[in-house]
Amino acid sequence: MGEGAEAPFPNPHKAHRTLRHSKWIQPRIGTTEYKTALYERFPIIQTTGIKGDLTSEKLKEWLERARLINPKFFQHPNCLTITKGKRGASTKKLFLVKVNPNCPEAGPSNLVLIIKELPSKLAKWDTEMSNLSILQKYPKLRALGKPRDSSLPQLTFVEDFLSYQDGKGHQNYLTLIHAAKGESLEEMVTKDPQGPETLGAFKKLGEVLANFQKRFMTGKNCLLKGGDDINQCYTISHEDLHPGNVFFDQKTGLIYFIDMETMRRSLERKLPLLKDAIDLYFIPQYDWKLPHYDKAYNAFFRAYLDQLSTDPAIRLKIWTEFNEQKSRKAAEQARSRELLERIKSSLPPGKL
């Protein structure tokens, strides 16, 4: 195993391949070994009964039928809202379900559920469900799902896997998250990009991300562990860290991470320390074209750097490497956009 690797973690496809092998299955059906393999590989999927395009209205009807939320919140338009959130690399659609405790009077709403539609390609949703199922059973991470330490992120785990049938009759899959509290940083920075609450939330994210990364950090020549190279520092990575996947609860001061299936890969092979910080910068800036994001991000990065180290020499090395990586990625994205434009211009109208 190379640098950053740890002892092998259960492969999500191993149980699938094993269970398909009839010579293995036949003598073991009904045994604890078989049930364990099946449980690790396949989560229980509940059908919603939804058919056609997935919309906020259909989700609202399903939630009322499923009685997952107090029935009183379905009696007035001011009581429950379902809005679309910004999606990341592993998400087809994201819906935020909020309730207004003061309804039917108008008032602020509280987030109660997050519903995420998984990618429609078989390989993607199949892998994602496996990854999520494995993450739920990883004890060191599961412990962070219990709110108790505001210096670390609270990890919100998927509690239910759901399915619905699209307009073509194909099964599509959803995940239901119950636990995230507060407001997403994407909502905060969109509403008030330079406000004190927004900057405070990004500052808090910097602190807890640094603490989380240091908790799981490895690397023989890691700058933060007595070595001299920041690129030799490896840790568990969210891998899709952007403001839509981070929530901040003003009341408790807790940061919540959602949409964590991409984290599974770094459980078995940890990734470079700065990856999440780079993603947090580029996804809003380049993919979403989020305006006025720099000030919020700077609040994050200053706190992140402060929490990683108080040594000025180490901080300078991290800052220098971060800017070099940022410049390289910006150049790569510029080349990708240029290539895409060339492809577009070479195609006949209507063929893209």
Short mmCIF file of C-alpha atoms in Angstrom, two decimals:
data_model
loop_
_atom_site.label_atom_id
_atom_site.label_comp_id
_atom_site.label_asym_id
_atom_site.label_seq_id
_atom_site.Cartn_x
_atom_site.Cartn_y
_atom_site.Cartn_z
CA MET A 1 0.00 0.00 0.00
CA GLY A 2 1.27 3.48 -0.86
CA GLU A 3 1.45 6.56 1.32
CA GLY A 4 -1.91 7.49 2.78
CA ALA A 5 -3.21 3.92 2.58
CA GLU A 6 -4.48 1.98 5.56
CA ALA A 7 -5.60 -1.57 6.19
CA PRO A 8 -8.14 -2.66 3.56
CA PHE A 9 -11.72 -1.62 4.26
CA PRO A 10 -14.63 -3.88 3.20
CA ASN A 11 -15.16 -3.53 -0.55
CA PRO A 12 -18.81 -2.62 -1.29
CA HIS A 13 -18.79 -4.78 -4.42
CA LYS A 14 -17.26 -7.84 -2.77
CA ALA A 15 -20.48 -8.96 -1.10
CA HIS A 16 -22.38 -8.38 -4.34
CA ARG A 17 -19.99 -10.55 -6.33
CA THR A 18 -19.91 -13.15 -3.58
CA LEU A 19 -23.67 -13.34 -3.28
CA ARG A 20 -24.03 -13.82 -7.03
CA HIS A 21 -21.69 -16.82 -6.93
CA SER A 22 -24.08 -19.77 -6.64
CA LYS A 23 -21.48 -22.15 -5.19
CA TRP A 24 -21.04 -19.75 -2.29
CA ILE A 25 -24.75 -18.95 -1.87
CA GLN A 26 -26.37 -22.36 -1.81
CA PRO A 27 -24.78 -23.81 1.34
CA ARG A 28 -24.98 -20.49 3.20
CA ILE A 29 -28.50 -19.18 2.57
CA GLY A 30 -30.05 -18.32 5.91
CA THR A 31 -26.74 -18.36 7.76
CA THR A 32 -25.34 -15.43 9.71
CA GLU A 33 -22.50 -15.15 7.19
CA TYR A 34 -24.95 -14.77 4.30
CA LYS A 35 -27.15 -12.28 6.15
CA THR A 36 -24.12 -10.20 7.11
CA ALA A 37 -22.89 -10.04 3.51
CA LEU A 38 -26.37 -9.15 2.28
CA TYR A 39 -26.77 -6.45 4.95
CA GLU A 40 -23.41 -4.88 4.16
CA ARG A 41 -24.09 -4.75 0.46
CA PHE A 42 -27.78 -3.92 0.13
CA PRO A 43 -29.69 -1.41 2.26
CA ILE A 44 -33.45 -1.84 2.62
CA ILE A 45 -35.24 0.28 0.01
CA GLN A 46 -38.77 1.58 0.59
CA THR A 47 -41.03 2.53 -2.31
CA THR A 48 -42.69 5.95 -2.28
CA GLY A 49 -45.34 5.21 -4.88
CA ILE A 50 -44.31 8.36 -6.76
CA LYS A 51 -44.56 8.11 -10.56
CA GLY A 52 -43.35 10.53 -13.22
CA ASP A 53 -41.01 13.50 -12.78
CA LEU A 54 -39.86 14.09 -9.22
CA THR A 55 -41.26 17.42 -8.05
CA SER A 56 -41.72 19.25 -4.77
CA GLU A 57 -45.49 18.76 -5.05
CA LYS A 58 -45.21 14.98 -5.42
CA LEU A 59 -42.77 14.77 -2.54
CA LYS A 60 -45.15 16.78 -0.38
CA GLU A 61 -48.00 14.39 -1.21
CA TRP A 62 -45.80 11.40 -0.38
CA LEU A 63 -44.65 12.91 2.92
CA GLU A 64 -48.27 13.41 3.92
CA ARG A 65 -49.13 9.80 3.03
CA ALA A 66 -46.04 8.45 4.80
CA ARG A 67 -46.83 10.50 7.93
CA LEU A 68 -43.17 11.33 8.48
CA ILE A 69 -44.14 14.85 9.54
CA ASN A 70 -46.90 16.02 11.87
CA PRO A 71 -50.16 16.18 9.83
CA LYS A 72 -50.84 19.74 11.00
CA PHE A 73 -48.07 21.02 8.73
CA PHE A 74 -50.02 19.94 5.64
CA GLN A 75 -53.11 21.98 6.50
CA HIS A 76 -51.89 25.40 5.33
CA PRO A 77 -49.45 26.62 2.63
CA ASN A 78 -47.46 28.57 5.23
CA CYS A 79 -46.71 25.43 7.23
CA LEU A 80 -44.47 23.31 5.02
CA THR A 81 -42.25 24.16 2.08
CA ILE A 82 -40.05 22.02 -0.16
CA THR A 83 -37.39 23.84 -2.14
CA LYS A 84 -34.56 22.71 -4.36
CA GLY A 85 -31.02 23.04 -3.05
CA LYS A 86 -27.73 23.27 -4.91
CA ARG A 87 -26.54 19.85 -5.98
CA GLY A 88 -23.03 18.46 -5.97
CA ALA A 89 -21.17 15.93 -8.07
CA SER A 90 -23.00 12.90 -6.67
CA THR A 91 -26.52 14.35 -6.67
CA LYS A 92 -29.18 14.52 -9.37
CA LYS A 93 -31.63 16.64 -7.35
CA LEU A 94 -31.67 17.91 -3.78
CA PHE A 95 -34.82 18.96 -1.89
CA LEU A 96 -34.97 20.78 1.44
CA VAL A 97 -38.09 20.17 3.53
CA LYS A 98 -38.86 22.92 6.06
CA VAL A 99 -41.70 23.51 8.50
CA ASN A 100 -42.90 26.73 10.09
CA PRO A 101 -43.63 26.13 13.81
CA ASN A 102 -45.84 29.25 13.92
CA CYS A 103 -48.13 28.25 11.06
CA PRO A 104 -50.62 29.19 9.83
CA GLU A 105 -49.02 32.53 10.71
CA ALA A 106 -46.04 33.45 8.55
CA GLY A 107 -42.67 32.98 10.20
CA PRO A 108 -39.21 31.45 9.95
CA SER A 109 -39.00 27.79 8.96
CA ASN A 110 -36.88 24.98 10.35
CA LEU A 111 -35.21 22.36 8.19
CA VAL A 112 -36.52 18.90 9.07
CA LEU A 113 -35.63 16.64 6.13
CA ILE A 114 -33.28 16.53 3.18
CA ILE A 115 -34.25 14.37 0.20
CA LYS A 116 -31.58 13.59 -2.35
CA GLU A 117 -32.09 11.92 -5.72
CA LEU A 118 -29.19 9.67 -6.64
CA PRO A 119 -27.61 9.67 -10.12
CA SER A 120 -29.72 7.72 -12.60
CA LYS A 121 -26.87 5.62 -14.00
CA LEU A 122 -26.88 2.14 -12.47
CA ALA A 123 -23.18 2.13 -11.62
CA LYS A 124 -23.44 5.45 -9.80
CA TRP A 125 -26.51 4.92 -7.64
CA ASP A 126 -25.53 1.34 -6.92
CA THR A 127 -22.10 2.41 -5.71
CA GLU A 128 -23.50 5.35 -3.77
CA MET A 129 -25.99 3.23 -1.84
CA SER A 130 -23.20 0.80 -1.02
CA ASN A 131 -20.94 3.62 0.13
CA LEU A 132 -23.64 5.17 2.30
CA SER A 133 -24.48 1.83 3.85
CA ILE A 134 -20.81 1.25 4.70
CA LEU A 135 -20.36 4.75 6.14
CA GLN A 136 -23.33 4.19 8.44
CA LYS A 137 -21.53 1.22 9.97
CA TYR A 138 -18.10 2.85 10.39
CA PRO A 139 -17.90 3.39 14.18
CA LYS A 140 -15.35 6.23 14.27
CA LEU A 141 -17.53 8.30 11.94
CA ARG A 142 -20.85 7.20 13.39
CA ALA A 143 -19.76 8.61 16.74
CA LEU A 144 -19.61 12.05 15.09
CA GLY A 145 -23.29 11.75 14.22
CA LYS A 146 -24.14 12.31 17.89
CA PRO A 147 -24.09 16.06 18.66
CA ARG A 148 -21.77 16.68 21.56
CA ASP A 149 -18.63 18.52 20.44
CA SER A 150 -18.94 21.82 18.59
CA SER A 151 -15.25 21.68 17.64
CA LEU A 152 -16.00 18.82 15.22
CA PRO A 153 -18.53 18.47 12.40
CA GLN A 154 -21.70 16.55 13.10
CA LEU A 155 -22.09 13.92 10.39
CA THR A 156 -25.65 13.41 9.22
CA PHE A 157 -26.18 9.87 8.01
CA VAL A 158 -28.82 8.72 5.58
CA GLU A 159 -31.59 7.01 7.51
CA ASP A 160 -33.77 5.72 4.66
CA PHE A 161 -33.33 4.62 1.06
CA LEU A 162 -36.37 5.20 -1.16
CA SER A 163 -37.45 4.55 -4.73
CA TYR A 164 -39.86 6.05 -7.25
CA GLN A 165 -40.77 5.34 -10.87
CA ASP A 166 -39.96 7.96 -13.48
CA GLY A 167 -42.00 8.75 -16.59
CA LYS A 168 -40.24 6.00 -18.56
CA GLY A 169 -41.06 3.36 -15.98
CA HIS A 170 -37.51 3.18 -14.62
CA GLN A 171 -36.77 2.86 -10.92
CA ASN A 172 -34.94 5.84 -9.45
CA TYR A 173 -33.55 6.11 -5.96
CA LEU A 174 -33.64 8.67 -3.17
CA THR A 175 -32.02 9.06 0.21
CA LEU A 176 -33.72 10.63 3.20
CA ILE A 177 -31.68 12.53 5.79
CA HIS A 178 -33.31 13.45 9.09
CA ALA A 179 -30.65 15.02 11.22
CA ALA A 180 -29.12 18.17 9.68
CA LYS A 181 -30.10 21.28 11.62
CA GLY A 182 -29.89 24.98 10.95
CA GLU A 183 -29.37 26.57 7.56
CA SER A 184 -27.10 25.56 4.70
CA LEU A 185 -24.08 27.77 4.09
CA GLU A 186 -25.24 28.02 0.48
CA GLU A 187 -28.50 29.62 1.64
CA MET A 188 -26.64 31.92 4.01
CA VAL A 189 -24.07 33.12 1.49
CA THR A 190 -26.74 33.61 -1.19
CA LYS A 191 -28.98 35.61 1.14
CA ASP A 192 -26.30 37.72 2.83
CA PRO A 193 -22.82 37.01 1.40
CA GLN A 194 -20.96 39.43 3.66
CA GLY A 195 -23.19 39.46 6.73
CA PRO A 196 -21.78 38.66 10.18
CA GLU A 197 -23.82 35.46 10.56
CA THR A 198 -22.60 34.17 7.20
CA LEU A 199 -18.98 35.00 7.91
CA GLY A 200 -19.30 33.46 11.37
CA ALA A 201 -20.65 30.24 9.89
CA PHE A 202 -17.80 30.00 7.38
CA LYS A 203 -15.30 30.74 10.15
CA LYS A 204 -16.79 27.92 12.22
CA LEU A 205 -16.55 25.59 9.24
CA GLY A 206 -12.83 26.37 8.95
CA GLU A 207 -12.28 25.45 12.58
CA VAL A 208 -14.21 22.19 12.56
CA LEU A 209 -12.86 21.01 9.21
CA ALA A 210 -9.29 21.47 10.44
CA ASN A 211 -10.08 19.60 13.67
CA PHE A 212 -11.77 16.78 11.76
CA GLN A 213 -8.86 16.43 9.36
CA LYS A 214 -6.27 16.44 12.14
CA ARG A 215 -8.24 13.76 13.98
CA PHE A 216 -7.74 11.31 11.09
CA MET A 217 -4.43 12.60 9.71
CA THR A 218 -1.59 10.30 8.65
CA GLY A 219 1.63 10.65 6.65
CA LYS A 220 5.26 9.75 7.36
CA ASN A 221 6.63 13.09 6.21
CA CYS A 222 3.53 15.17 6.97
CA LEU A 223 4.31 18.81 7.72
CA LEU A 224 1.77 18.82 10.55
CA LYS A 225 3.21 15.69 12.16
CA GLY A 226 6.87 16.69 12.36
CA GLY A 227 7.75 16.28 8.67
CA ASP A 228 8.40 18.95 6.07
CA ASP A 229 5.84 18.38 3.28
CA ILE A 230 2.18 19.41 3.44
CA ASN A 231 1.49 17.18 0.43
CA GLN A 232 2.45 14.18 2.55
CA CYS A 233 -0.45 14.86 4.93
CA TYR A 234 -3.41 12.57 4.28
CA THR A 235 -6.82 12.43 5.91
CA ILE A 236 -10.45 11.41 5.50
CA SER A 237 -12.05 13.69 2.93
CA HIS A 238 -15.67 14.63 2.32
CA GLU A 239 -14.77 14.80 -1.41
CA ASP A 240 -17.83 16.87 -2.34
CA LEU A 241 -17.50 19.72 0.14
CA HIS A 242 -19.45 22.79 -0.91
CA PRO A 243 -21.75 25.22 0.94
CA GLY A 244 -24.86 23.21 0.04
CA ASN A 245 -23.49 20.21 1.90
CA VAL A 246 -22.72 22.14 5.09
CA PHE A 247 -25.32 23.35 7.60
CA PHE A 248 -24.84 25.68 10.55
CA ASP A 249 -27.11 25.76 13.58
CA GLN A 250 -26.96 29.23 15.11
CA LYS A 251 -28.50 28.05 18.39
CA THR A 252 -25.93 25.38 19.17
CA GLY A 253 -22.96 26.55 17.11
CA LEU A 254 -22.78 23.13 15.46
CA ILE A 255 -21.66 22.48 11.89
CA TYR A 256 -23.32 19.57 10.06
CA PHE A 257 -22.01 17.71 7.00
CA ILE A 258 -24.47 16.01 4.66
CA ASP A 259 -24.24 14.04 1.39
CA MET A 260 -21.24 12.04 2.50
CA GLU A 261 -21.21 9.02 0.19
CA THR A 262 -18.03 10.30 -1.47
CA MET A 263 -16.27 10.10 1.91
CA ARG A 264 -16.25 6.32 1.70
CA ARG A 265 -13.28 6.19 -0.70
CA SER A 266 -10.95 7.92 1.74
CA LEU A 267 -11.78 5.49 4.54
CA GLU A 268 -9.57 2.89 2.89
CA ARG A 269 -7.09 5.27 1.27
CA LYS A 270 -6.81 8.70 2.80
CA LEU A 271 -6.56 11.71 0.51
CA PRO A 272 -4.41 14.87 0.45
CA LEU A 273 -5.20 17.30 3.25
CA LEU A 274 -6.08 20.33 1.12
CA LYS A 275 -8.58 18.62 -1.19
CA ASP A 276 -11.70 19.69 0.71
CA ALA A 277 -10.52 23.28 1.06
CA ILE A 278 -9.87 23.43 -2.69
CA ASP A 279 -13.31 21.97 -3.49
CA LEU A 280 -15.02 24.42 -1.15
CA TYR A 281 -13.48 27.23 -3.19
CA PHE A 282 -13.96 25.95 -6.73
CA ILE A 283 -17.45 24.42 -6.72
CA PRO A 284 -19.24 27.67 -5.77
CA GLN A 285 -16.91 29.91 -7.78
CA TYR A 286 -16.65 27.96 -11.01
CA ASP A 287 -19.58 25.52 -11.11
CA TRP A 288 -22.27 27.66 -9.49
CA LYS A 289 -20.86 31.10 -10.40
CA LEU A 290 -21.85 32.20 -6.89
CA PRO A 291 -21.37 36.00 -6.61
CA HIS A 292 -19.57 37.71 -3.71
CA TYR A 293 -18.19 34.43 -2.38
CA ASP A 294 -14.60 35.52 -1.73
CA LYS A 295 -15.19 37.22 1.62
CA ALA A 296 -17.01 34.21 3.06
CA TYR A 297 -14.35 31.85 1.77
CA ASN A 298 -11.58 34.01 3.21
CA ALA A 299 -13.28 33.82 6.62
CA PHE A 300 -13.26 30.04 6.27
CA PHE A 301 -9.65 29.76 5.18
CA ARG A 302 -8.22 32.06 7.84
CA ALA A 303 -9.92 30.02 10.56
CA TYR A 304 -8.89 26.78 8.86
CA LEU A 305 -5.25 27.84 8.74
CA ASP A 306 -5.33 29.09 12.35
CA GLN A 307 -6.68 25.75 13.52
CA LEU A 308 -4.21 23.65 11.55
CA SER A 309 -1.16 25.34 13.07
CA THR A 310 -0.02 28.34 15.07
CA ASP A 311 3.53 28.10 13.68
CA PRO A 312 4.06 30.98 11.19
CA ALA A 313 6.50 28.96 9.07
CA ILE A 314 4.09 26.04 8.75
CA ARG A 315 1.18 28.35 8.03
CA LEU A 316 3.17 30.04 5.26
CA LYS A 317 3.99 26.67 3.66
CA ILE A 318 0.32 25.66 3.74
CA TRP A 319 -0.78 29.01 2.32
CA THR A 320 1.80 28.84 -0.47
CA GLU A 321 0.88 25.28 -1.44
CA PHE A 322 -2.82 26.08 -1.35
CA ASN A 323 -2.37 28.98 -3.76
CA GLU A 324 -0.24 26.87 -6.08
CA GLN A 325 -2.89 24.15 -6.16
CA LYS A 326 -5.62 26.73 -6.68
CA SER A 327 -3.74 28.22 -9.64
CA ARG A 328 -3.18 24.81 -11.21
CA LYS A 329 -6.83 23.86 -10.86
CA ALA A 330 -7.98 27.20 -12.28
CA ALA A 331 -5.76 26.64 -15.31
CA GLU A 332 -7.13 23.10 -15.73
CA GLN A 333 -10.70 24.34 -15.59
CA ALA A 334 -9.95 27.09 -18.09
CA ARG A 335 -8.53 24.51 -20.51
CA SER A 336 -11.58 22.29 -19.99
CA ARG A 337 -13.96 25.15 -20.72
CA GLU A 338 -11.99 26.07 -23.83
CA LEU A 339 -12.12 22.47 -25.06
CA LEU A 340 -15.85 22.29 -24.41
CA GLU A 341 -16.44 25.48 -26.37
CA ARG A 342 -14.44 24.07 -29.29
CA ILE A 343 -16.54 20.92 -29.25
CA LYS A 344 -19.75 22.95 -29.13
CA SER A 345 -18.70 25.13 -32.03
CA SER A 346 -17.79 22.09 -34.16
CA LEU A 347 -21.19 20.41 -33.78
CA PRO A 348 -24.17 21.07 -36.05
CA PRO A 349 -27.00 23.08 -34.45
CA GLY A 350 -29.16 20.99 -32.14
CA LYS A 351 -26.63 18.15 -31.85
CA LEU A 352 -25.17 19.04 -28.45
#
